[in-house]
Coordinates of C-alpha atoms in Angstrom, one line a residue:
M28 CA 0.0 0.0 0.0
A29 CA 1.2 3.5 -0.8
A30 CA 1.3 6.3 1.8
G31 CA -2.2 7.1 2.8
G32 CA -3.6 3.7 1.7
F33 CA -4.0 4.1 -2.0
C34 CA -3.1 0.8 -3.7
R35 CA -0.8 1.0 -6.7
S36 CA -0.5 -1.2 -9.7
G37 CA 2.9 -2.9 -10.4
G38 CA 5.0 -5.3 -8.4
A39 CA 5.3 -4.5 -4.7
G40 CA 3.6 -1.1 -5.2
Y41 CA 5.9 0.0 -8.1
L42 CA 5.0 0.8 -11.6
P43 CA 7.5 -0.4 -14.3
I44 CA 10.2 2.3 -14.8
A45 CA 8.9 2.7 -18.4
D46 CA 5.3 3.5 -17.2
H47 CA 6.2 7.2 -16.7
G48 CA 6.1 10.4 -18.5
L49 CA 8.3 13.5 -17.9
I50 CA 7.5 17.1 -17.3
G51 CA 9.8 20.0 -16.4
D52 CA 10.6 23.6 -16.4
L53 CA 14.3 23.6 -17.4
R54 CA 15.3 23.6 -13.7
T55 CA 13.8 20.3 -12.5
V56 CA 11.4 17.6 -13.6
A57 CA 8.7 15.3 -12.3
L58 CA 7.9 11.7 -13.3
V59 CA 4.2 11.1 -13.7
G60 CA 3.1 7.5 -13.7
T61 CA 0.4 6.1 -16.1
N62 CA -1.8 5.8 -13.0
G63 CA -1.7 9.6 -12.5
T64 CA 0.8 9.5 -9.6
I65 CA 3.8 11.8 -9.4
D66 CA 6.4 9.6 -7.7
W67 CA 9.6 11.5 -8.4
Y68 CA 10.0 15.3 -7.9
C69 CA 12.9 17.3 -6.6
C70 CA 12.4 21.0 -5.8
P71 CA 13.6 23.5 -6.8
R72 CA 16.3 21.9 -9.1
F73 CA 17.4 18.6 -10.5
D74 CA 19.9 17.8 -7.7
A75 CA 17.8 19.0 -4.8
P76 CA 16.5 16.5 -2.2
S77 CA 13.3 14.9 -3.3
V78 CA 9.8 15.9 -2.3
F79 CA 8.1 12.9 -3.9
A80 CA 10.2 9.8 -4.2
S81 CA 7.8 6.8 -4.0
I82 CA 9.6 5.4 -7.1
L83 CA 12.5 4.7 -4.6
D84 CA 10.3 3.7 -1.7
A85 CA 6.6 3.1 -2.3
D86 CA 5.7 3.4 1.4
R87 CA 8.1 6.1 2.7
G88 CA 9.1 8.2 -0.3
G89 CA 6.1 10.4 -0.7
S90 CA 3.9 11.0 -3.8
F91 CA 1.1 13.1 -5.3
E92 CA -1.6 10.7 -6.2
L93 CA -4.5 11.9 -8.5
A94 CA -6.7 9.2 -10.1
A95 CA -10.2 8.2 -11.0
D96 CA -12.0 6.8 -7.9
V97 CA -13.6 4.0 -10.0
P98 CA -12.0 1.2 -12.1
A99 CA -10.6 2.9 -15.2
R100 CA -8.2 2.2 -18.0
T101 CA -5.5 4.8 -18.6
K102 CA -3.5 6.1 -21.6
Q103 CA -0.8 8.7 -21.6
F104 CA 0.5 10.9 -24.4
Y105 CA 2.1 14.3 -24.9
F106 CA 0.2 17.3 -26.2
P107 CA 1.6 17.4 -29.7
D108 CA 5.1 19.0 -30.1
T109 CA 5.3 19.9 -26.4
N110 CA 6.3 18.6 -23.0
V111 CA 2.8 18.9 -21.6
L112 CA 1.7 15.4 -20.5
I113 CA -1.8 14.1 -20.7
T114 CA -3.0 11.1 -18.7
R115 CA -6.5 9.9 -19.7
F116 CA -8.9 7.8 -17.6
F117 CA -11.5 5.7 -19.4
A118 CA -14.3 4.5 -17.0
A119 CA -17.8 3.1 -17.4
D120 CA -19.5 6.4 -16.8
G121 CA -17.1 8.9 -18.3
V122 CA -13.7 9.9 -19.7
A123 CA -11.4 12.5 -18.1
E124 CA -7.8 13.6 -18.4
I125 CA -5.0 15.1 -16.2
Q126 CA -2.9 17.7 -17.9
D127 CA 0.4 17.9 -16.1
F128 CA 3.0 20.6 -16.9
M129 CA 5.4 23.1 -15.4
P130 CA 5.2 26.7 -16.8
I131 CA 8.5 28.0 -18.2
A132 CA 9.1 31.3 -16.3
D133 CA 10.3 34.2 -18.5
D134 CA 10.2 36.6 -15.6
S135 CA 13.2 36.2 -13.3
R136 CA 11.0 36.7 -10.3
E137 CA 8.6 34.0 -11.3
V138 CA 11.5 31.5 -11.4
D139 CA 11.5 31.6 -7.6
R140 CA 7.9 30.4 -7.5
H141 CA 8.5 27.2 -9.5
R142 CA 5.1 25.9 -10.3
L143 CA 3.8 22.4 -11.0
I144 CA 0.2 22.4 -12.3
R145 CA -2.2 19.5 -12.6
R146 CA -5.5 20.3 -14.4
V147 CA -8.2 17.6 -14.4
V148 CA -10.8 17.9 -17.2
C149 CA -13.9 15.7 -17.6
V150 CA -14.4 15.3 -21.4
R151 CA -17.4 12.8 -21.4
G152 CA -20.0 11.8 -18.8
T153 CA -19.2 11.9 -15.1
L154 CA -16.1 10.8 -13.2
P155 CA -15.2 10.8 -9.5
F156 CA -11.6 11.5 -8.5
R157 CA -9.5 11.1 -5.4
V158 CA -6.4 13.0 -4.4
L159 CA -3.6 12.4 -1.9
V160 CA -0.7 15.0 -1.7
A161 CA 1.9 13.4 0.6
P162 CA 5.2 15.1 0.3
R163 CA 8.2 13.7 2.2
F164 CA 10.9 16.3 2.2
G165 CA 14.7 15.8 2.2
Y166 CA 14.6 12.3 0.6
A167 CA 11.9 11.4 3.1
S168 CA 14.2 12.3 6.0
Q169 CA 12.9 15.7 7.1
P170 CA 9.7 16.0 9.2
H171 CA 7.2 18.6 8.0
T172 CA 3.8 20.1 8.9
A173 CA 0.9 21.0 6.8
R174 CA -1.7 23.8 7.6
V175 CA -4.5 25.5 5.8
Q176 CA -4.2 29.3 5.5
D177 CA -6.3 31.6 3.3
G178 CA -7.7 28.7 1.4
R179 CA -4.2 27.3 0.6
T180 CA -2.3 24.4 2.2
I181 CA 1.3 25.2 3.3
F182 CA 3.7 22.3 3.7
E183 CA 6.7 23.4 5.8
S184 CA 9.9 21.6 6.4
E185 CA 13.3 22.8 7.6
G186 CA 14.8 23.3 4.1
L187 CA 11.8 23.9 1.9
S188 CA 8.2 25.0 2.0
L189 CA 5.5 24.4 -0.7
I190 CA 2.1 25.9 -1.2
L191 CA -0.8 23.9 -2.6
T192 CA -3.7 25.8 -4.2
T193 CA -6.8 23.9 -5.4
S194 CA -10.1 24.7 -7.0
V195 CA -11.8 21.9 -5.0
P196 CA -12.2 21.5 -1.2
V197 CA -9.4 19.5 0.6
D198 CA -8.9 17.9 4.0
C199 CA -5.6 18.4 5.8
D200 CA -4.5 16.2 8.7
G201 CA -1.4 18.2 9.6
Q202 CA 0.9 16.3 7.3
D203 CA -1.0 15.3 4.1
V204 CA -3.9 16.6 2.0
R205 CA -6.8 14.5 0.7
S206 CA -9.8 15.2 -1.4
E207 CA -12.6 13.5 -3.2
F208 CA -14.6 15.2 -5.9
K209 CA -16.7 14.5 -9.0
L210 CA -16.5 16.2 -12.3
H211 CA -19.3 16.3 -15.0
E212 CA -18.7 16.8 -18.7
G213 CA -17.0 20.1 -19.3
E214 CA -16.0 20.7 -15.7
Q215 CA -12.4 20.9 -14.5
A216 CA -10.4 21.0 -11.3
V217 CA -7.0 22.5 -10.8
F218 CA -4.1 21.7 -8.4
A219 CA -1.0 23.9 -8.3
L220 CA 2.1 23.3 -6.2
D221 CA 4.4 26.3 -5.8
Q222 CA 7.6 26.8 -4.0
A223 CA 7.0 29.2 -1.2
C224 CA 8.8 32.6 -1.9
D225 CA 8.5 36.3 -1.2
L226 CA 6.2 36.9 -4.2
P227 CA 2.5 37.4 -3.6
A228 CA 0.5 34.2 -3.4
R229 CA -1.4 33.1 -6.5
S230 CA -4.7 31.3 -6.6
C231 CA -4.2 29.3 -9.8
A232 CA -7.9 29.5 -10.5
V233 CA -9.3 27.7 -13.5
V234 CA -8.9 30.7 -15.8
E235 CA -5.3 31.2 -14.7
A236 CA -4.5 27.5 -15.3
E237 CA -5.8 27.7 -18.8
A238 CA -3.6 30.7 -19.5
E239 CA -0.6 28.9 -18.1
F240 CA -1.4 25.8 -20.2
A241 CA -1.6 27.9 -23.4
A242 CA 1.7 29.7 -22.6
T243 CA 3.5 26.4 -21.9
V244 CA 2.2 24.9 -25.1
K245 CA 3.3 28.0 -27.0
Y246 CA 6.8 27.9 -25.4
W247 CA 7.5 24.3 -26.4
R248 CA 6.1 24.6 -29.9
R249 CA 8.1 27.8 -30.6
W250 CA 11.3 26.0 -29.3
L251 CA 10.7 22.9 -31.5
S252 CA 10.0 25.0 -34.6
A253 CA 13.7 25.7 -34.8
S254 CA 14.4 22.1 -35.8
R255 CA 15.7 21.5 -39.2
Y256 CA 15.1 17.8 -39.2
R257 CA 12.7 16.7 -42.0
G258 CA 13.6 13.0 -42.1
R259 CA 11.6 9.8 -41.9
W260 CA 11.5 9.6 -38.1
R261 CA 10.5 13.1 -37.3
E262 CA 8.2 12.3 -34.4
V263 CA 10.7 10.2 -32.4
V264 CA 13.6 12.5 -33.2
H265 CA 11.6 15.5 -32.0
R266 CA 10.5 13.7 -28.9
S267 CA 14.2 13.0 -28.1
A268 CA 15.1 16.6 -28.7
L269 CA 12.3 17.8 -26.4
T270 CA 13.6 15.3 -23.8
L271 CA 17.1 16.6 -24.1
K272 CA 15.9 20.1 -23.6
L273 CA 14.0 19.1 -20.4
L274 CA 17.4 17.8 -19.1
T275 CA 18.9 21.3 -19.5
Y276 CA 19.4 23.4 -16.4
A277 CA 18.6 26.9 -17.8
P278 CA 20.4 29.1 -15.2
T279 CA 23.8 27.7 -16.2
G280 CA 23.4 25.7 -19.5
G281 CA 24.5 22.5 -17.9
I282 CA 22.8 19.3 -19.2
V283 CA 22.2 16.4 -16.7
A284 CA 22.8 12.8 -17.7
A285 CA 19.4 11.8 -16.4
P286 CA 17.0 13.4 -13.9
T287 CA 16.8 10.5 -11.5
T288 CA 19.0 8.6 -9.0
S289 CA 19.4 5.0 -8.2
L290 CA 16.9 3.4 -10.6
P291 CA 18.6 0.0 -10.9
E292 CA 20.5 -1.4 -13.8
Q293 CA 19.6 -4.8 -12.4
L294 CA 16.6 -5.4 -10.1
G295 CA 18.0 -6.2 -6.7
G296 CA 21.5 -5.4 -7.7
E297 CA 24.0 -2.7 -6.6
R298 CA 24.4 -0.9 -9.9
N299 CA 22.4 2.1 -8.7
W300 CA 23.8 5.6 -9.4
D301 CA 22.9 9.3 -9.2
Y302 CA 22.9 10.8 -12.7
R303 CA 21.6 14.3 -11.8
Y304 CA 24.8 16.0 -12.7
V305 CA 26.7 17.3 -15.8
W306 CA 28.9 14.7 -17.3
V307 CA 31.3 16.4 -19.7
R308 CA 31.0 13.5 -22.1
D309 CA 27.2 13.2 -22.1
A310 CA 26.6 17.0 -22.3
A311 CA 29.1 17.3 -25.1
F312 CA 27.4 14.6 -27.1
C313 CA 24.0 16.3 -26.4
V314 CA 25.5 19.5 -27.9
Y315 CA 26.4 17.5 -31.0
A316 CA 22.9 16.0 -31.4
L317 CA 21.1 19.4 -30.9
L318 CA 23.4 21.1 -33.3
R319 CA 22.6 18.5 -35.9
L320 CA 19.0 19.5 -35.6
G321 CA 19.7 23.2 -35.7
F322 CA 19.4 24.1 -32.0
T323 CA 22.4 26.4 -31.5
E324 CA 21.3 28.2 -28.4
E325 CA 21.7 25.1 -26.3
A326 CA 25.2 24.6 -27.6
E327 CA 26.0 28.3 -26.8
A328 CA 24.6 27.9 -23.3
F329 CA 26.7 24.8 -22.6
M330 CA 29.8 26.7 -23.8
G331 CA 28.8 29.4 -21.4
F332 CA 28.6 26.7 -18.6
L333 CA 32.2 25.7 -19.4
S334 CA 33.5 29.2 -19.4
E335 CA 31.7 30.3 -16.2
H336 CA 31.7 27.2 -14.1
V337 CA 34.5 24.9 -15.2
T338 CA 38.0 26.0 -14.1
L339 CA 40.8 24.4 -16.2
S340 CA 43.2 23.4 -13.4
G341 CA 44.7 20.3 -11.9
D342 CA 48.0 18.4 -11.9
G343 CA 49.3 15.9 -14.4
L344 CA 47.4 13.1 -12.7
S345 CA 43.9 14.4 -12.5
G346 CA 44.0 16.7 -15.5
P347 CA 42.4 20.1 -16.1
L348 CA 38.9 18.6 -16.3
Q349 CA 36.8 16.6 -14.0
I350 CA 34.5 14.0 -15.6
M351 CA 31.4 15.6 -14.1
Y352 CA 30.3 18.7 -12.3
G353 CA 27.2 19.8 -10.4
I354 CA 24.6 21.7 -12.4
D355 CA 26.0 24.9 -10.9
G356 CA 29.6 23.9 -11.6
A357 CA 30.1 22.2 -8.2
T358 CA 33.4 20.2 -8.1
E359 CA 32.5 18.0 -5.1
L360 CA 29.6 15.6 -5.2
P361 CA 30.2 13.3 -2.2
E362 CA 28.5 10.0 -2.6
R363 CA 26.4 8.6 0.3
E364 CA 23.7 6.0 0.7
L365 CA 20.2 6.6 2.0
G366 CA 19.7 3.5 4.1
H367 CA 16.1 4.5 5.1
L368 CA 14.9 4.1 1.5
E369 CA 14.4 0.5 0.2
G370 CA 15.1 1.4 -3.4
Y371 CA 13.0 0.7 -6.5
Q372 CA 11.4 -2.7 -5.9
G373 CA 13.9 -3.3 -3.1
S374 CA 17.0 -2.5 -5.2
A375 CA 19.2 -1.0 -2.5
P376 CA 21.3 1.0 -2.0
V377 CA 19.8 4.3 -2.9
R378 CA 22.7 6.7 -3.6
V379 CA 23.0 10.5 -3.8
G380 CA 26.2 12.1 -5.1
N381 CA 28.6 10.3 -7.3
A382 CA 32.1 9.0 -6.3
A383 CA 33.0 8.6 -9.9
I384 CA 33.7 12.3 -10.0
G385 CA 37.3 11.5 -9.0
Q386 CA 37.9 9.1 -11.8
L387 CA 40.3 9.6 -14.7
Q388 CA 38.4 9.2 -18.0
L389 CA 40.5 10.5 -20.9
D390 CA 37.8 10.2 -23.5
I391 CA 36.0 13.3 -22.1
Y392 CA 38.6 15.5 -23.8
G393 CA 37.7 14.2 -27.2
A394 CA 34.0 14.5 -26.6
L395 CA 34.4 18.1 -25.4
I396 CA 36.7 19.3 -28.1
D397 CA 34.7 17.6 -30.8
S398 CA 31.6 19.5 -29.6
I399 CA 33.6 22.8 -29.6
Y400 CA 34.8 22.0 -33.2
L401 CA 31.2 21.4 -34.3
Y402 CA 30.0 24.6 -32.5
D403 CA 32.7 26.5 -34.3
K404 CA 31.5 24.9 -37.6
W405 CA 27.7 25.0 -37.3
G406 CA 27.2 27.6 -34.5
K407 CA 29.4 30.6 -34.0
P408 CA 33.2 30.9 -34.3
I409 CA 34.8 30.3 -30.9
S410 CA 36.3 33.2 -29.1
S411 CA 40.1 33.8 -28.6
G412 CA 39.6 33.0 -24.9
R413 CA 38.0 29.7 -25.7
W414 CA 40.7 28.8 -28.1
D415 CA 43.3 29.4 -25.3
E416 CA 41.3 26.9 -23.2
V417 CA 41.3 24.4 -26.0
C418 CA 45.0 24.7 -26.4
T419 CA 45.5 24.1 -22.7
L420 CA 43.4 20.9 -22.9
V421 CA 45.2 19.6 -26.0
D422 CA 48.6 20.3 -24.6
W423 CA 47.6 18.3 -21.5
V424 CA 46.3 15.4 -23.7
C425 CA 49.5 15.3 -25.7
E426 CA 51.4 14.7 -22.4
N427 CA 49.0 12.3 -20.8
W428 CA 47.1 10.3 -23.5
D429 CA 49.0 7.1 -22.7
K430 CA 47.9 6.8 -19.1
P431 CA 45.6 4.0 -18.1
D432 CA 42.2 5.2 -16.9
E433 CA 38.7 4.0 -15.8
G434 CA 37.2 4.4 -19.2
I435 CA 33.8 5.5 -20.6
W436 CA 31.9 3.0 -18.6
E437 CA 33.3 4.2 -15.2
T438 CA 34.4 0.8 -14.2
R439 CA 35.4 0.4 -10.6
G440 CA 37.8 -2.5 -11.2
G441 CA 41.0 -0.6 -11.7
R442 CA 42.5 1.5 -14.5
K443 CA 43.3 0.0 -17.9
N444 CA 44.6 1.1 -21.3
F445 CA 41.2 1.4 -22.9
V446 CA 41.0 1.6 -26.7
Y447 CA 38.1 4.0 -26.5
S448 CA 40.0 6.4 -24.3
R449 CA 42.9 6.4 -26.7
L450 CA 40.5 6.9 -29.6
M451 CA 39.0 10.0 -28.1
C452 CA 42.4 11.4 -27.2
W453 CA 43.1 11.1 -30.9
V454 CA 39.8 13.0 -31.6
A455 CA 40.7 15.7 -29.2
I456 CA 44.0 16.5 -30.9
E457 CA 42.7 15.9 -34.5
R458 CA 39.6 18.3 -34.0
A459 CA 41.8 21.0 -32.5
M460 CA 44.1 20.8 -35.4
R461 CA 41.2 21.2 -37.8
V462 CA 40.1 24.4 -36.0
A463 CA 43.6 25.8 -35.9
I464 CA 44.2 25.2 -39.6
H465 CA 40.7 26.3 -40.7
R466 CA 40.8 29.5 -38.7
G467 CA 44.5 30.2 -38.9
L468 CA 44.7 30.1 -35.1
P469 CA 48.1 29.8 -33.2
A470 CA 48.9 26.2 -32.2
E471 CA 51.8 23.8 -31.8
V472 CA 50.6 21.9 -34.8
P473 CA 53.8 19.8 -35.4
R474 CA 53.8 18.6 -31.8
W475 CA 50.1 17.9 -31.9
R476 CA 50.4 16.0 -35.1
H477 CA 53.2 13.8 -33.7
A478 CA 51.0 12.9 -30.7
R479 CA 48.0 12.3 -32.9
D480 CA 49.9 10.0 -35.2
T481 CA 51.5 8.1 -32.3
I482 CA 48.1 7.4 -30.8
Y483 CA 46.8 6.2 -34.2
R484 CA 49.7 3.7 -34.7
Q485 CA 49.3 2.4 -31.1
I486 CA 45.6 1.7 -31.5
M487 CA 46.2 0.0 -34.8
R488 CA 49.0 -2.1 -33.3
D489 CA 47.9 -2.8 -29.7
G490 CA 44.2 -2.3 -29.9
W491 CA 43.7 -4.9 -32.7
S492 CA 43.3 -8.6 -32.0
S493 CA 44.5 -10.8 -34.9
R494 CA 42.7 -13.8 -33.2
L495 CA 39.3 -12.0 -32.9
H496 CA 39.8 -10.0 -36.1
A497 CA 38.5 -7.0 -34.2
F498 CA 39.5 -4.0 -32.2
V499 CA 39.2 -4.8 -28.5
Q500 CA 38.3 -3.1 -25.2
H501 CA 41.8 -2.6 -23.9
F502 CA 45.4 -3.5 -24.7
D503 CA 45.8 -6.0 -21.9
D504 CA 43.2 -8.6 -23.0
E505 CA 41.2 -9.8 -25.9
V506 CA 37.7 -8.5 -24.8
L507 CA 35.2 -6.9 -27.1
D508 CA 33.6 -3.6 -26.2
A509 CA 30.7 -1.8 -27.9
S510 CA 32.4 1.6 -27.4
V511 CA 34.7 0.9 -30.4
L512 CA 31.5 1.4 -32.5
M513 CA 32.5 5.1 -32.3
M514 CA 35.6 4.5 -34.5
P515 CA 34.0 5.2 -37.9
M516 CA 31.8 7.9 -36.4
A517 CA 34.8 9.7 -35.0
K518 CA 36.4 9.4 -38.5
F519 CA 39.3 7.4 -37.0
V520 CA 38.8 4.6 -39.5
S521 CA 36.8 4.3 -42.7
P522 CA 33.4 2.7 -42.2
T523 CA 34.3 0.3 -45.0
D524 CA 37.9 -0.5 -43.9
P525 CA 38.4 -4.3 -43.8
K526 CA 39.6 -4.2 -40.2
W527 CA 36.5 -2.2 -39.2
L528 CA 34.1 -4.5 -41.1
S529 CA 35.5 -7.6 -39.4
T530 CA 35.1 -5.7 -36.1
L531 CA 31.5 -5.0 -36.8
D532 CA 30.9 -8.7 -37.6
A533 CA 32.6 -9.7 -34.4
L534 CA 30.5 -7.3 -32.3
G535 CA 27.4 -8.5 -34.1
E536 CA 28.1 -12.1 -33.2
Q537 CA 29.1 -11.6 -29.6
L538 CA 27.4 -8.5 -28.2
V539 CA 24.2 -8.0 -30.2
S540 CA 20.9 -9.6 -29.5
D541 CA 17.8 -8.7 -31.6
S542 CA 19.4 -5.2 -32.4
L543 CA 20.2 -4.7 -28.7
V544 CA 23.8 -4.3 -27.8
Y545 CA 25.7 -5.2 -24.6
R546 CA 28.5 -2.8 -23.6
Y547 CA 30.8 -5.8 -22.8
D548 CA 30.7 -9.1 -21.0
P549 CA 31.4 -8.5 -17.2
A550 CA 32.1 -12.2 -16.9
V551 CA 35.3 -11.9 -19.0
S552 CA 36.0 -8.3 -18.2
P553 CA 35.3 -7.7 -14.5
D554 CA 34.3 -4.2 -13.7
G555 CA 34.5 -4.3 -9.9
L556 CA 30.7 -4.7 -9.4
R557 CA 28.5 -7.7 -8.7
G558 CA 25.6 -8.8 -10.9
V559 CA 24.7 -8.5 -14.5
E560 CA 23.2 -5.7 -16.6
G561 CA 20.9 -5.3 -19.6
T562 CA 21.8 -4.1 -23.0
F563 CA 23.0 -0.5 -23.3
S564 CA 20.7 1.6 -25.5
I565 CA 23.3 4.1 -26.7
C566 CA 25.3 1.2 -28.0
S567 CA 22.3 -0.1 -29.8
F568 CA 21.9 3.2 -31.7
W569 CA 25.6 3.4 -32.3
Y570 CA 25.3 -0.1 -33.9
V571 CA 22.6 1.2 -36.2
E572 CA 24.8 4.1 -37.3
A573 CA 27.8 1.9 -37.8
L574 CA 25.8 -0.5 -40.0
A575 CA 24.4 2.5 -42.1
R576 CA 27.9 4.0 -42.5
A577 CA 29.2 0.6 -43.6
G578 CA 26.6 0.4 -46.4
R579 CA 24.5 -2.3 -44.7
V580 CA 21.5 0.0 -44.9
D581 CA 18.7 -2.7 -44.8
E582 CA 20.2 -4.2 -41.6
A583 CA 20.6 -0.7 -40.1
R584 CA 17.0 0.2 -40.8
L585 CA 15.6 -3.0 -39.4
A586 CA 17.8 -2.6 -36.2
F587 CA 16.6 0.9 -35.8
E588 CA 12.9 0.0 -36.2
K589 CA 13.4 -2.8 -33.7
M590 CA 15.0 -0.3 -31.2
L591 CA 11.9 1.9 -31.6
T592 CA 9.7 -0.9 -30.3
Y593 CA 11.7 -0.9 -27.0
A594 CA 10.8 2.7 -26.3
N595 CA 8.1 3.3 -23.8
H596 CA 4.6 4.5 -24.8
L597 CA 5.8 8.1 -25.1
G598 CA 9.0 7.4 -27.0
L599 CA 11.3 7.6 -23.9
Y600 CA 14.2 5.4 -23.0
A601 CA 16.0 4.5 -19.8
E602 CA 19.7 3.7 -19.8
Q603 CA 19.4 -0.1 -20.5
I604 CA 16.9 -2.7 -21.6
G605 CA 16.5 -6.0 -19.7
H606 CA 16.2 -9.5 -21.0
T607 CA 12.4 -9.4 -21.4
G608 CA 12.4 -5.8 -22.9
E609 CA 11.9 -4.0 -19.6
Q610 CA 13.6 -0.6 -19.2
L611 CA 16.3 -0.4 -16.5
G612 CA 18.5 2.3 -15.0
N613 CA 17.9 6.0 -14.7
F614 CA 15.1 7.4 -16.8
P615 CA 15.0 9.0 -19.2
Q616 CA 18.6 8.9 -20.3
A617 CA 20.2 11.7 -22.3
F618 CA 22.8 9.3 -23.7
T619 CA 20.2 7.2 -25.4
H620 CA 18.2 10.0 -26.8
L621 CA 21.1 11.8 -28.3
A622 CA 22.3 8.6 -30.0
L623 CA 18.8 8.0 -31.4
I624 CA 19.0 11.5 -33.0
S625 CA 22.4 10.8 -34.5
A626 CA 21.3 7.3 -35.8
A627 CA 18.1 8.6 -37.4
F628 CA 20.0 11.5 -39.0
N629 CA 22.7 9.3 -40.5
L630 CA 20.3 6.5 -41.5
D631 CA 18.2 9.1 -43.3
Q632 CA 21.2 10.2 -45.3
A633 CA 22.2 6.6 -46.1
L634 CA 18.6 5.8 -47.4
G635 CA 18.7 8.9 -49.6

């Protein structure tokens, strides 16, 4: 039973991870289940402690439940070309829908209010509804009180206060709010949850909610209209673009890897991580995907994040960049476990913070400089100050590219000489050389060229297995790894090079299952963690793109169409897909959606 006694569908009180939609305001998000429950919401920003977290503990986490009070089927969809979510209830006596959205504040004062609006509309017949608003502040660790004042309910905790305004009567028991009401055709009810601030309180009456709805729809449609994509998969590509935009933290331009923490990569396993931060790699790849579609403002904002919040410092061991930062540029994200929460379907531990921040992952330099190169090419010419920063990074890469590191998959089993890390060091130097030569900018090109060519020869010599006829995961063993799918995409090797084609065949035989691609086999390449994992969706889309570039277009299209069947009902993807097609890991995952965009774009080109 959930808090307050409302029974949930799904195993042990949990909906499947995929049975959720996402709403947000470019500062934070909420996950809305197909049953009408908001079971993940952090206020006022992505990395803030949760207010609703029943997705991590159905009994203690807290939730905002809103549902038909009679047996009903539900369906969920997005209002076309927006991030406004509609959950429809089909019952014997009527049909109604919940319209969930967060207004995008264009007034700097309104940002402090931070609104979440839930509008219930009866479209046919009559339907009774029930409501339970049960916040649990501070990851369900901070006590709070609830009181009614001037027709509003004020939830107060030590670190945060929220104000609930409604258009229907509610009962408050000092902690939670409940209500039961009935709507007839054409009638509606409104619930608005605001962060308490110094601004005058708002009523969020029905007319006001209608205006907020219209303004939010207008915002998202205006934003999406900048897309230049006219290909075959416009709907899924634009949904991915809208999702990436939702993962952007507007005040700084940082892009989070995912808006959730500790959704498990294996049910009951320990592979549970906090992804609510800015990974340099993930954000740089997002910039590439959005630039492809014509969204230059997001790229410019991320460049601003780098300039304002990332200090290029560090010694020869840690390097001038960290692998991740807080959404405000924070350089320390201490990892801790929340032992009082049971985890999704009992998958403990629940973690906040991320200890991987201290890892060495050399590939981030290639991802970042490639995005800067593309921004200079498709966006605006980079400034002299930014070029100085690029030179600092490349000079460091030239001195340190041959160090073992933890690699793209953030393994906790010790540093190795990963081929992918070497590949992206090559990319870092090669892209910087392109900019220097194209723009006539000052650079130590002969020194850079020597380092670039040395990396190339080492990969070709030590990263190739003559037994497997494939490029491998790292120099010290003959293990396959899907990250090498980036080789032709990074223009390191021709997509029709015989060595690459045999690698593609080897990956297809050992790591691919029905278009789904495993990152690697932990049984033969221990990563320092117990348990198994599902297939990695970014790798599955990389595989599509690699097939397309290799001229195997029919295979690529079939693999892509199969991958689309693994999306949830809204076109959203988590990090991984399990053995029976279930979505696993944090949700939705920026990595997956940016790879979908790139695969669709390149497959369109290959098909002509």
